[in-house]
């Protein structure tokens, strides 16, 4: 279920079977692009994030496809292709038209694709359907602190037990990972709650990425982790 570069990969886990006359046609939906390799499971930290090298996510529960607009879809018979005369396709309720080449959807939104096949003596297969959601908007992420914090001018002080929380939402493909970047280090995936145990000054950036590779803008945070108790003295006079 994975590929590199512009290799054809089979992204449909559901083969579609049609009966035409006394023959079976098994259809698969093929895409030109990279499918989400973890099927929606968020990586556990600390993993170095190498970037959005995918642009397609297949939801096994719903059977829907999510794309960032860079994937091409192709409908091909997986068996008995010699009995096939042609395939016809209807998109979003439009009249059926002869299918040729690839399907590509650039504009954000939902696309309902229906297709059917016919043999040389005009035996038609049942109409089959799949949906593609084009998602070009990054997640919306909100960052806040849970626990003790103190602001002194421009400086923010946090307790080592205080947790950074990232709440991200994505309307279509869903949130895949939250990212944290320190200085020149590569970004790493983090959970929704993150602690900074080591005392000192921090300058970090955080962002969220959805399942088709759209990334929110980096949000910069400057803060100081303070675990030092106040020192007090008493004097007798």
Short mmCIF file of C-alpha atoms in Angstrom, two decimals:
data_model
loop_
_atom_site.label_atom_id
_atom_site.label_comp_id
_atom_site.label_asym_id
_atom_site.label_seq_id
_atom_site.Cartn_x
_atom_site.Cartn_y
_atom_site.Cartn_z
CA UNK A 1 0.00 0.00 0.00
CA UNK A 2 2.85 2.40 -0.47
CA UNK A 3 4.79 3.91 -3.31
CA UNK A 4 7.60 6.28 -4.14
CA UNK A 5 7.46 9.18 -6.57
CA UNK A 6 4.94 8.78 -9.38
CA UNK A 7 4.33 5.06 -9.20
CA UNK A 8 0.90 3.58 -9.73
CA UNK A 9 -0.32 2.14 -6.47
CA UNK A 10 -3.54 0.32 -5.66
CA UNK A 11 -5.29 2.44 -3.07
CA UNK A 12 -8.66 0.70 -3.12
CA UNK A 13 -8.91 -1.97 -0.45
CA UNK A 14 -12.41 -2.73 -1.67
CA UNK A 15 -12.59 -4.44 -5.06
CA UNK A 16 -15.91 -3.86 -6.79
CA UNK A 17 -17.54 -6.85 -8.41
CA UNK A 18 -20.02 -6.46 -11.27
CA UNK A 19 -21.90 -9.18 -13.12
CA UNK A 20 -22.20 -8.60 -16.85
CA UNK A 21 -24.11 -11.39 -18.53
CA UNK A 22 -22.58 -14.60 -17.18
CA UNK A 23 -19.21 -12.99 -16.53
CA UNK A 24 -17.71 -11.24 -13.50
CA UNK A 25 -15.86 -7.94 -13.74
CA UNK A 26 -13.68 -7.08 -10.76
CA UNK A 27 -12.88 -3.36 -10.69
CA UNK A 28 -10.29 -1.54 -8.66
CA UNK A 29 -9.84 2.18 -8.24
CA UNK A 30 -6.21 3.07 -8.86
CA UNK A 31 -4.59 6.35 -7.96
CA UNK A 32 -1.45 8.13 -9.07
CA UNK A 33 -0.03 9.46 -5.84
CA UNK A 34 0.98 8.32 -2.39
CA UNK A 35 -1.53 6.87 0.01
CA UNK A 36 -1.37 7.62 3.72
CA UNK A 37 0.83 4.77 4.95
CA UNK A 38 -0.55 4.53 8.48
CA UNK A 39 -4.28 4.67 7.66
CA UNK A 40 -4.93 7.46 10.12
CA UNK A 41 -3.00 6.32 13.18
CA UNK A 42 -1.04 9.15 14.76
CA UNK A 43 2.67 8.34 15.19
CA UNK A 44 3.93 8.08 18.75
CA UNK A 45 6.58 10.55 19.82
CA UNK A 46 9.39 11.18 19.42
CA UNK A 47 9.42 10.66 15.67
CA UNK A 48 11.23 12.98 13.30
CA UNK A 49 8.72 14.33 10.83
CA UNK A 50 10.11 14.18 7.31
CA UNK A 51 7.39 16.22 5.66
CA UNK A 52 4.11 15.64 3.82
CA UNK A 53 5.26 13.14 1.21
CA UNK A 54 1.72 11.90 0.69
CA UNK A 55 -1.36 13.50 -0.76
CA UNK A 56 -4.00 10.81 -0.43
CA UNK A 57 -5.80 9.20 2.49
CA UNK A 58 -8.20 6.25 2.28
CA UNK A 59 -10.68 5.82 5.13
CA UNK A 60 -11.27 2.11 5.54
CA UNK A 61 -14.36 2.64 7.71
CA UNK A 62 -16.29 4.79 5.23
CA UNK A 63 -14.63 3.76 1.97
CA UNK A 64 -14.01 7.42 1.11
CA UNK A 65 -10.88 8.94 -0.41
CA UNK A 66 -9.33 12.23 0.69
CA UNK A 67 -6.92 14.05 -1.62
CA UNK A 68 -5.04 17.34 -1.63
CA UNK A 69 -5.71 17.64 -5.36
CA UNK A 70 -2.47 16.04 -6.56
CA UNK A 71 -3.84 12.51 -7.04
CA UNK A 72 -5.22 11.05 -10.25
CA UNK A 73 -7.80 8.26 -10.08
CA UNK A 74 -8.19 5.51 -12.63
CA UNK A 75 -10.88 2.82 -12.88
CA UNK A 76 -9.60 -0.46 -14.25
CA UNK A 77 -10.99 -3.98 -14.54
CA UNK A 78 -8.91 -6.37 -12.45
CA UNK A 79 -10.21 -9.45 -14.29
CA UNK A 80 -12.06 -10.47 -17.49
CA UNK A 81 -10.98 -7.30 -19.24
CA UNK A 82 -11.35 -9.05 -22.62
CA UNK A 83 -15.13 -9.03 -22.14
CA UNK A 84 -15.23 -5.31 -21.44
CA UNK A 85 -16.44 -2.94 -24.15
CA UNK A 86 -16.28 0.34 -22.24
CA UNK A 87 -16.72 2.06 -18.87
CA UNK A 88 -18.97 5.05 -18.33
CA UNK A 89 -18.63 7.58 -15.51
CA UNK A 90 -20.94 10.12 -13.89
CA UNK A 91 -19.59 12.79 -11.52
CA UNK A 92 -21.87 14.56 -9.04
CA UNK A 93 -25.06 13.47 -10.76
CA UNK A 94 -24.11 14.50 -14.27
CA UNK A 95 -25.09 12.27 -17.21
CA UNK A 96 -22.90 9.20 -17.80
CA UNK A 97 -20.05 9.75 -20.24
CA UNK A 98 -17.50 7.34 -21.75
CA UNK A 99 -14.53 7.04 -19.39
CA UNK A 100 -10.98 7.41 -20.66
CA UNK A 101 -7.69 8.23 -18.98
CA UNK A 102 -7.67 9.51 -15.41
CA UNK A 103 -9.90 11.46 -13.04
CA UNK A 104 -8.41 14.46 -11.30
CA UNK A 105 -10.20 16.77 -8.88
CA UNK A 106 -8.55 20.13 -8.19
CA UNK A 107 -11.18 22.22 -6.42
CA UNK A 108 -11.92 21.65 -2.76
CA UNK A 109 -15.15 19.81 -2.04
CA UNK A 110 -16.91 16.46 -2.33
CA UNK A 111 -17.11 14.42 -5.52
CA UNK A 112 -19.44 11.46 -5.97
CA UNK A 113 -18.25 9.19 -8.76
CA UNK A 114 -20.57 6.58 -10.25
CA UNK A 115 -19.40 4.14 -12.90
CA UNK A 116 -20.73 1.21 -14.88
CA UNK A 117 -19.39 -1.23 -17.46
CA UNK A 118 -20.84 -2.83 -20.57
CA UNK A 119 -19.81 -5.81 -22.69
CA UNK A 120 -19.90 -5.99 -26.51
CA UNK A 121 -23.53 -7.24 -26.54
CA UNK A 122 -24.73 -4.40 -24.28
CA UNK A 123 -25.04 -6.24 -20.97
CA UNK A 124 -24.66 -3.50 -18.35
CA UNK A 125 -23.13 -3.92 -14.93
CA UNK A 126 -24.79 -2.44 -11.83
CA UNK A 127 -23.82 1.16 -11.09
CA UNK A 128 -21.06 1.42 -8.49
CA UNK A 129 -20.10 4.46 -6.43
CA UNK A 130 -17.17 5.93 -4.55
CA UNK A 131 -16.50 9.39 -3.09
CA UNK A 132 -13.47 11.67 -3.19
CA UNK A 133 -13.06 14.64 -0.84
CA UNK A 134 -10.53 17.26 -1.95
CA UNK A 135 -9.00 18.96 1.09
CA UNK A 136 -6.72 21.96 0.52
CA UNK A 137 -7.14 23.76 3.83
CA UNK A 138 -4.72 23.19 6.73
CA UNK A 139 -5.97 22.38 10.22
CA UNK A 140 -6.84 25.15 12.64
CA UNK A 141 -4.67 24.79 15.75
CA UNK A 142 -4.96 26.49 19.14
CA UNK A 143 -2.12 26.40 21.67
CA UNK A 144 -2.50 26.97 25.40
CA UNK A 145 -1.03 25.95 28.76
CA UNK A 146 -2.56 23.69 31.41
CA UNK A 147 -1.04 24.34 34.81
CA UNK A 148 0.90 27.08 36.58
CA UNK A 149 2.13 29.98 34.43
CA UNK A 150 3.29 33.51 35.21
CA UNK A 151 3.80 36.42 32.84
CA UNK A 152 6.29 39.14 33.74
CA UNK A 153 6.37 41.70 30.97
CA UNK A 154 7.14 39.81 27.78
CA UNK A 155 8.53 36.78 29.63
CA UNK A 156 6.32 33.74 30.29
CA UNK A 157 7.30 31.40 33.13
CA UNK A 158 5.90 27.86 33.40
CA UNK A 159 6.17 25.15 36.01
CA UNK A 160 7.87 21.85 34.95
CA UNK A 161 4.52 20.12 35.58
CA UNK A 162 2.68 22.53 33.31
CA UNK A 163 1.61 21.01 29.99
CA UNK A 164 1.50 22.56 26.56
CA UNK A 165 -1.76 21.60 24.86
CA UNK A 166 -2.45 21.70 21.13
CA UNK A 167 -6.07 21.47 20.02
CA UNK A 168 -6.34 21.13 16.23
CA UNK A 169 -9.38 20.65 14.03
CA UNK A 170 -9.67 19.79 10.35
CA UNK A 171 -13.04 19.76 8.61
CA UNK A 172 -12.33 17.16 5.90
CA UNK A 173 -9.47 14.66 6.07
CA UNK A 174 -8.83 15.12 9.80
CA UNK A 175 -5.73 15.95 11.85
CA UNK A 176 -2.77 13.61 11.38
CA UNK A 177 0.03 14.95 13.60
CA UNK A 178 1.04 17.88 15.76
CA UNK A 179 4.59 19.14 15.26
CA UNK A 180 7.15 20.79 17.52
CA UNK A 181 10.35 22.40 16.26
CA UNK A 182 13.27 23.62 18.38
CA UNK A 183 15.80 25.89 16.71
CA UNK A 184 17.52 24.20 13.76
CA UNK A 185 16.40 20.72 14.79
CA UNK A 186 14.02 18.88 12.46
CA UNK A 187 10.37 18.99 13.54
CA UNK A 188 9.11 16.12 15.67
CA UNK A 189 5.65 14.75 16.22
CA UNK A 190 4.16 15.38 19.65
CA UNK A 191 0.98 14.41 21.46
CA UNK A 192 -1.79 16.87 22.31
CA UNK A 193 -0.25 17.37 25.76
CA UNK A 194 3.48 17.97 26.10
CA UNK A 195 5.70 18.72 29.10
CA UNK A 196 9.02 20.52 29.34
CA UNK A 197 10.82 19.10 32.37
CA UNK A 198 14.27 20.62 31.89
CA UNK A 199 14.62 24.13 33.36
CA UNK A 200 15.71 26.92 31.06
CA UNK A 201 14.62 29.19 28.23
CA UNK A 202 12.76 27.74 25.24
CA UNK A 203 12.02 29.12 21.81
CA UNK A 204 9.85 26.67 19.88
CA UNK A 205 7.41 26.49 17.00
CA UNK A 206 4.30 24.31 16.79
CA UNK A 207 2.01 23.38 13.91
CA UNK A 208 -0.52 20.73 12.87
CA UNK A 209 -0.76 18.63 9.69
CA UNK A 210 -3.83 16.94 8.25
CA UNK A 211 -3.98 13.49 6.64
CA UNK A 212 -3.31 14.76 3.11
CA UNK A 213 -0.32 16.92 4.01
CA UNK A 214 -1.80 20.40 4.54
CA UNK A 215 0.15 22.10 7.34
CA UNK A 216 -0.93 25.04 9.49
CA UNK A 217 1.38 28.03 9.93
CA UNK A 218 4.09 27.71 12.55
CA UNK A 219 3.19 29.38 15.85
CA UNK A 220 6.17 30.64 17.84
CA UNK A 221 6.34 30.32 21.62
CA UNK A 222 8.94 31.83 23.96
CA UNK A 223 8.88 30.74 27.60
CA UNK A 224 11.03 29.84 30.59
CA UNK A 225 10.68 26.62 32.57
CA UNK A 226 11.28 27.59 36.20
CA UNK A 227 11.72 24.97 38.91
CA UNK A 228 13.66 27.12 41.35
CA UNK A 229 12.03 27.91 44.70
CA UNK A 230 12.40 31.45 46.08
CA UNK A 231 15.33 31.98 48.41
CA UNK A 232 14.48 33.89 51.60
CA UNK A 233 16.63 35.07 54.50
CA UNK A 234 15.78 36.26 57.92
CA UNK A 235 17.71 38.69 60.05
CA UNK A 236 17.49 39.32 63.76
CA UNK A 237 17.77 42.89 64.93
#
